[in-house]
mmCIF file of C-alpha atoms in Angstrom:
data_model
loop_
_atom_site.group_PDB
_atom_site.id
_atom_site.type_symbol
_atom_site.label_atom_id
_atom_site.label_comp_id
_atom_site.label_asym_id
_atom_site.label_seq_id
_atom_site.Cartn_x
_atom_site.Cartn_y
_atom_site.Cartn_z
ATOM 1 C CA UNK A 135 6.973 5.335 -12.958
ATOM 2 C CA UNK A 136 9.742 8.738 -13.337
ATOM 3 C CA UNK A 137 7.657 11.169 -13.320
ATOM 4 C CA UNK A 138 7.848 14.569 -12.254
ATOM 5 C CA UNK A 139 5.526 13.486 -9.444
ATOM 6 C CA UNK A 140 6.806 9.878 -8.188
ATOM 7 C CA UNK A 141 10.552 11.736 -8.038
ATOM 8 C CA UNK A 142 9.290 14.699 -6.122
ATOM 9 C CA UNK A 143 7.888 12.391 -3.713
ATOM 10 C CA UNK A 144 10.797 9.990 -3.290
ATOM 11 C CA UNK A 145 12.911 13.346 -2.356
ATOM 12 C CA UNK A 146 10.140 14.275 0.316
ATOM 13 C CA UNK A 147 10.907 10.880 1.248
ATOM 14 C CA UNK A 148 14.263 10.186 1.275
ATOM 15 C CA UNK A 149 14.437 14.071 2.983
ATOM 16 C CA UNK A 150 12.079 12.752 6.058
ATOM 17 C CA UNK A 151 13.785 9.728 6.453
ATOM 18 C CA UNK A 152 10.850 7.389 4.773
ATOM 19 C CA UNK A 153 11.976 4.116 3.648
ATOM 20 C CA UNK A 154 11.131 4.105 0.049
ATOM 21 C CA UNK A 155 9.981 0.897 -2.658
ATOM 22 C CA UNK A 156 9.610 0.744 -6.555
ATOM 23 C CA UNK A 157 7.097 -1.846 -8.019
ATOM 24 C CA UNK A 158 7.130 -1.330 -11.677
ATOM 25 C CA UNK A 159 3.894 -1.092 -13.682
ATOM 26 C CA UNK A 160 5.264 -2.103 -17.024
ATOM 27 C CA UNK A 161 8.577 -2.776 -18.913
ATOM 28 C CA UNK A 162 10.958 -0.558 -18.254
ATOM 29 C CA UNK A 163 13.564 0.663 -20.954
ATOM 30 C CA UNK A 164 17.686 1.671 -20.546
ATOM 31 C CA UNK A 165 16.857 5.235 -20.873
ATOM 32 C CA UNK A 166 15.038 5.340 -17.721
ATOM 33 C CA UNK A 167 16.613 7.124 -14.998
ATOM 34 C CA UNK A 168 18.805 4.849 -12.365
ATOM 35 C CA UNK A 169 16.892 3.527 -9.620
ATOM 36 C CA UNK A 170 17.103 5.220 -6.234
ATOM 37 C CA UNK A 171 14.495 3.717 -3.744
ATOM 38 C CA UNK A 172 15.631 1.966 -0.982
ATOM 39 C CA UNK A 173 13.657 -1.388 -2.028
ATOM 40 C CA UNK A 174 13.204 -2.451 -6.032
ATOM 41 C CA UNK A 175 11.017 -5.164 -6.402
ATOM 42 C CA UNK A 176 11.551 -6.368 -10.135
ATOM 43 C CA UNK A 177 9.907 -8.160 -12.486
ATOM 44 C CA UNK A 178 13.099 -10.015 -13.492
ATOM 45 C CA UNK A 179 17.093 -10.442 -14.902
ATOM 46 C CA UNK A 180 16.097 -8.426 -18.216
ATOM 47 C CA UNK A 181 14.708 -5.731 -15.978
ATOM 48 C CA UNK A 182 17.984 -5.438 -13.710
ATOM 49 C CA UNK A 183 20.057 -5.799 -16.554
ATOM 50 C CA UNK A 184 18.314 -2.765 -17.897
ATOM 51 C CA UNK A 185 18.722 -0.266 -14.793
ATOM 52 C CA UNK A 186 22.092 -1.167 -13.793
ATOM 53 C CA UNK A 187 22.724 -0.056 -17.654
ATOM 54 C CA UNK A 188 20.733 3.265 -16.492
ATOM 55 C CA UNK A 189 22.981 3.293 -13.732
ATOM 56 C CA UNK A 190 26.038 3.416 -15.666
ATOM 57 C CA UNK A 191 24.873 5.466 -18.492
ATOM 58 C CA UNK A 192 24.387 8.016 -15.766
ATOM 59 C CA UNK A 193 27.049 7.545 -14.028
ATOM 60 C CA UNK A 194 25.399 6.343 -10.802
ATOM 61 C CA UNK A 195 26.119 4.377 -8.431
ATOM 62 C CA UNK A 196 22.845 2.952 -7.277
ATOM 63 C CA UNK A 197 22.181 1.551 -3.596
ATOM 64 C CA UNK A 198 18.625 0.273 -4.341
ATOM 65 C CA UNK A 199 18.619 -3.356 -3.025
ATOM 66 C CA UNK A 200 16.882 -5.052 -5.599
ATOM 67 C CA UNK A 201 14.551 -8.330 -5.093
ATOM 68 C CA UNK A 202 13.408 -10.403 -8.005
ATOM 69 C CA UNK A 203 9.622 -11.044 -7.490
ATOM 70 C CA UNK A 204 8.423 -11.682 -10.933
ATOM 71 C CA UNK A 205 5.446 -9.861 -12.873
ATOM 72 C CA UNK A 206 2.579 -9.732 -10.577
ATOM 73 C CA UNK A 207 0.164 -8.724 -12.380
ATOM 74 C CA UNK A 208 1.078 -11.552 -14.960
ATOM 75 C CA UNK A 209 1.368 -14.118 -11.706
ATOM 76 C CA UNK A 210 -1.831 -13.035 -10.879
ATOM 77 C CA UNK A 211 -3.119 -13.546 -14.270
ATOM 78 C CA UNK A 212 -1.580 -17.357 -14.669
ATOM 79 C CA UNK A 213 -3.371 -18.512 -11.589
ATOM 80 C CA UNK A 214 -6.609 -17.294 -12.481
ATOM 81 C CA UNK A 215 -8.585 -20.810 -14.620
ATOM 82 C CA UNK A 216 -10.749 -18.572 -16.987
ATOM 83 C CA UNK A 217 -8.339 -16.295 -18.101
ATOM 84 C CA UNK A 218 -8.321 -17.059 -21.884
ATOM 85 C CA UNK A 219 -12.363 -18.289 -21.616
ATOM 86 C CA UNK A 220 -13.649 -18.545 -25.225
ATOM 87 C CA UNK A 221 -15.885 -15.267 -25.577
ATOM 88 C CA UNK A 222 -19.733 -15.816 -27.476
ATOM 89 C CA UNK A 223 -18.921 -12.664 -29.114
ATOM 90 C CA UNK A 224 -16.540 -12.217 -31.950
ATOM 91 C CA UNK A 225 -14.391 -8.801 -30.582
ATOM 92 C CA UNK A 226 -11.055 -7.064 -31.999
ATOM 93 C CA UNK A 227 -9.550 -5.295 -29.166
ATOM 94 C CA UNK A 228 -8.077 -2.093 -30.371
ATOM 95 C CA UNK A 229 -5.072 -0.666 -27.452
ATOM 96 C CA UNK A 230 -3.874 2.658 -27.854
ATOM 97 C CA UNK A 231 -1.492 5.321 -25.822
ATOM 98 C CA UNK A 232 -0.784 8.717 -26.037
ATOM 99 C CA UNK A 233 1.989 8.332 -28.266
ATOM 100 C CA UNK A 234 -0.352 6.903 -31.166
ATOM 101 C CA UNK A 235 -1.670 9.036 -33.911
ATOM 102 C CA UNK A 236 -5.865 9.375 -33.973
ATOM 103 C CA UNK A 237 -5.498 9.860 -37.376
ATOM 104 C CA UNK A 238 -3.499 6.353 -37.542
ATOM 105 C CA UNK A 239 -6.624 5.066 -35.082
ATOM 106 C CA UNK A 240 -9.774 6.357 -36.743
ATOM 107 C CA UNK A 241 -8.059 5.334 -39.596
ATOM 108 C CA UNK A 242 -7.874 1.128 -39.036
ATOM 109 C CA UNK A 243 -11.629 1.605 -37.178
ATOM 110 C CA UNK A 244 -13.064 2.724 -40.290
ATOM 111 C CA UNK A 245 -11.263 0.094 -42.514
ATOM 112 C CA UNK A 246 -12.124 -2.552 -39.846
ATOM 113 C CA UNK A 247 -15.807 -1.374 -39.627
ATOM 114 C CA UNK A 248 -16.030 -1.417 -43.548
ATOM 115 C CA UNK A 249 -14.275 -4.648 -44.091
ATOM 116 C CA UNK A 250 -16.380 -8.126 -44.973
ATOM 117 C CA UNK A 251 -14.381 -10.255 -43.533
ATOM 118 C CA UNK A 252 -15.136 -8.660 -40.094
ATOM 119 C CA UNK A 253 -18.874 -7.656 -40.143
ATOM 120 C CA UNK A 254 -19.655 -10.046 -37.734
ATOM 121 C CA UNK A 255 -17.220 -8.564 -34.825
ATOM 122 C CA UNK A 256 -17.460 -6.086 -32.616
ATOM 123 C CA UNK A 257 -14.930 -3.483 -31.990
ATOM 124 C CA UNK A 258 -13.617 -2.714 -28.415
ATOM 125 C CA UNK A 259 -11.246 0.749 -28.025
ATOM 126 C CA UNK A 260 -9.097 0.067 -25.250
ATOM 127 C CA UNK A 261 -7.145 3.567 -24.814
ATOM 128 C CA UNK A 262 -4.234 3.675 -22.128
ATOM 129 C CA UNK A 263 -5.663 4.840 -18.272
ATOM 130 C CA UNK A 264 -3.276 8.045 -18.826
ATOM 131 C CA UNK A 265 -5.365 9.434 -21.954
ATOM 132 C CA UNK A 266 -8.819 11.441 -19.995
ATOM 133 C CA UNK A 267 -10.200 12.876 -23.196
ATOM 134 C CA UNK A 268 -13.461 10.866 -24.299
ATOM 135 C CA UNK A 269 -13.335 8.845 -27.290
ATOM 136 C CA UNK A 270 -16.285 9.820 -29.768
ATOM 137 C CA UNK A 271 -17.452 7.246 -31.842
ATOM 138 C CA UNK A 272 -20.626 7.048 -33.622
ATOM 139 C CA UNK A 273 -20.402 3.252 -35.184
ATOM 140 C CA UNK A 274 -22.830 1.213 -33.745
ATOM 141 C CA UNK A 275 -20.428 -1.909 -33.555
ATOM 142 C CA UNK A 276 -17.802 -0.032 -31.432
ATOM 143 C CA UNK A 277 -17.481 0.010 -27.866
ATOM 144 C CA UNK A 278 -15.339 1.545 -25.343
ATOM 145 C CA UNK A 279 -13.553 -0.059 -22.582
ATOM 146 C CA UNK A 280 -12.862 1.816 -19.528
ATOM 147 C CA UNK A 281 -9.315 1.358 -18.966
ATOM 148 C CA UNK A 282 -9.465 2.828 -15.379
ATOM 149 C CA UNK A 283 -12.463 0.835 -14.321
ATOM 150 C CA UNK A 284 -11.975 -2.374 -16.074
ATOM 151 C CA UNK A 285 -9.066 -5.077 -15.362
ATOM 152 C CA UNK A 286 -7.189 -5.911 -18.457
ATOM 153 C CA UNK A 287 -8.286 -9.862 -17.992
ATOM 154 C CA UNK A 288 -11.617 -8.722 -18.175
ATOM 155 C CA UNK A 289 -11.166 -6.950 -21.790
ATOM 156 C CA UNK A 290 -9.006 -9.748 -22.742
ATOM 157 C CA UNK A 291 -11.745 -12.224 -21.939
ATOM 158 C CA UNK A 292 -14.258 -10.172 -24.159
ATOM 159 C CA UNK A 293 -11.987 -9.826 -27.570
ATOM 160 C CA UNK A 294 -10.763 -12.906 -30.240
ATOM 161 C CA UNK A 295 -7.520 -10.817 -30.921
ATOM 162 C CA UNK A 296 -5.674 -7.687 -30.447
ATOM 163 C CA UNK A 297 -4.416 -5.507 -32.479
ATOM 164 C CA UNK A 298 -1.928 -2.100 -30.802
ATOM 165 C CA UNK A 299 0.679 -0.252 -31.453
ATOM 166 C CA UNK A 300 3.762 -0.273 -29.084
ATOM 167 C CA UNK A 301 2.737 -0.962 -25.779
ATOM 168 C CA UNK A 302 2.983 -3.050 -22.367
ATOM 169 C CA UNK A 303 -0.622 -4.763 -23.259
ATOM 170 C CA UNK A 304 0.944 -6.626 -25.945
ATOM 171 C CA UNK A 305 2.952 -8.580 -22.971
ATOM 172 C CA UNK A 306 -0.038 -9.246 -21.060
ATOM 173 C CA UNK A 307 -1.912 -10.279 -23.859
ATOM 174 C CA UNK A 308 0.986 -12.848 -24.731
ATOM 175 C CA UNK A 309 1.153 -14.001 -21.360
ATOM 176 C CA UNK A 310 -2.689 -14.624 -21.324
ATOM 177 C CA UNK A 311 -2.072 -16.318 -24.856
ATOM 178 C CA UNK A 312 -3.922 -14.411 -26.941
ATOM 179 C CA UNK A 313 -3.069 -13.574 -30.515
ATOM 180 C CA UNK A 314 -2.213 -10.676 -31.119
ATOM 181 C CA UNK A 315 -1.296 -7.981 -34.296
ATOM 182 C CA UNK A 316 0.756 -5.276 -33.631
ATOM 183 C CA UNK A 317 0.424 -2.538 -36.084
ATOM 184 C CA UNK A 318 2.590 0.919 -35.915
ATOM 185 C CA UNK A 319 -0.276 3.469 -34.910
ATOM 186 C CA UNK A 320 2.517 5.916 -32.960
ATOM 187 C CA UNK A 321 2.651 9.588 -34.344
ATOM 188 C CA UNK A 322 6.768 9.760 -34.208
ATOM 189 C CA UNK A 323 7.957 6.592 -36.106
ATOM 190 C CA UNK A 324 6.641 5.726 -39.506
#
């Protein structure tokens, strides 16, 4: 969402006179930078809270009107009937980001693959959309799921449970009601 990018285009912006909007795409944290769009549309109090904390930690004093619209991707999600369908398939869903440790990953596949109790399920690697470099796996009972091409309801429909390391898809996976096991995969914090 503050990227190099996304702020050099809000300057182009804001320098041609462009009226300017922030949706979020995921939680936000108080260590992001204030907001300074013209139009915030937020997912809710906890996220305001959190950038008029930005604001003052910064020093800022922010203009961004800000409008309360709720998640949409999650509103989306609520409306649709089959969103936590019973799969025929036993599936763990696997989520990682860029800030988890292969090591840590290859690691839980291989104990997953070789464990008993899970013979019977399949294994589905759902890596962030940011991460580009291909995933090689040679187990037959692991798949990849293509992060930029498939919805997250769609992989949620396919796995029993999920298991990932610090990331946004454990609150759409909540939302959707599906159990989940969160297990620290990230490279910096052991």
């Amino acid at each position: 969402d503050h990227s190099y990018k996304t702020t050099a285009l809000l300057f182009a912006a804001q320098q041609s006179d462009i009226p300017t909007i922030y949706i979020p795409q995921a939680s936000v944290s108080e260590i992001f930078p204030p907001l300074e769009m013209d139009v915030a549309f937020l997912e809710g109090e906890d996220m305001k809270i959190k950038y008029k904390k930005a604001s003052e930690k910064w020093n800022y004093d922010s203009r961004t009107k800000i409008i309360l619209s709720g998640n949409y991707k999650t509103n989306f999600y609520r409306n649709l009937r089959d969103c936590n369908s019973k799969t025929d398939q036993l599936a763990i869903g696997l989520a990682f980001n860029g800030l988890d440790s292969r090591d840590k990953l290859e690691q839980l596949i291989e104990s997953l693959v070789s464990n008993s109790l899970f013979n019977n399920y399949m294994i589905i690697i759902r890596p962030h959309p940011n991460i580009k470099e291909h995933i090689i796996n040679s187990q037959e009972r692991v798949k990849i799921s293509n992060s930029n091409a498939e919805d997250p309801v769609e992989f949620f429909n396919k796995i029993s449970f999920l298991i990932s390391g610090d990331s946004n898809i454990i609150l759409e996976a909540a939302l959707l009601k599906k159990y989940i096991f969160f297990m620290n995969l990230s490279i910096t914090f052991e």
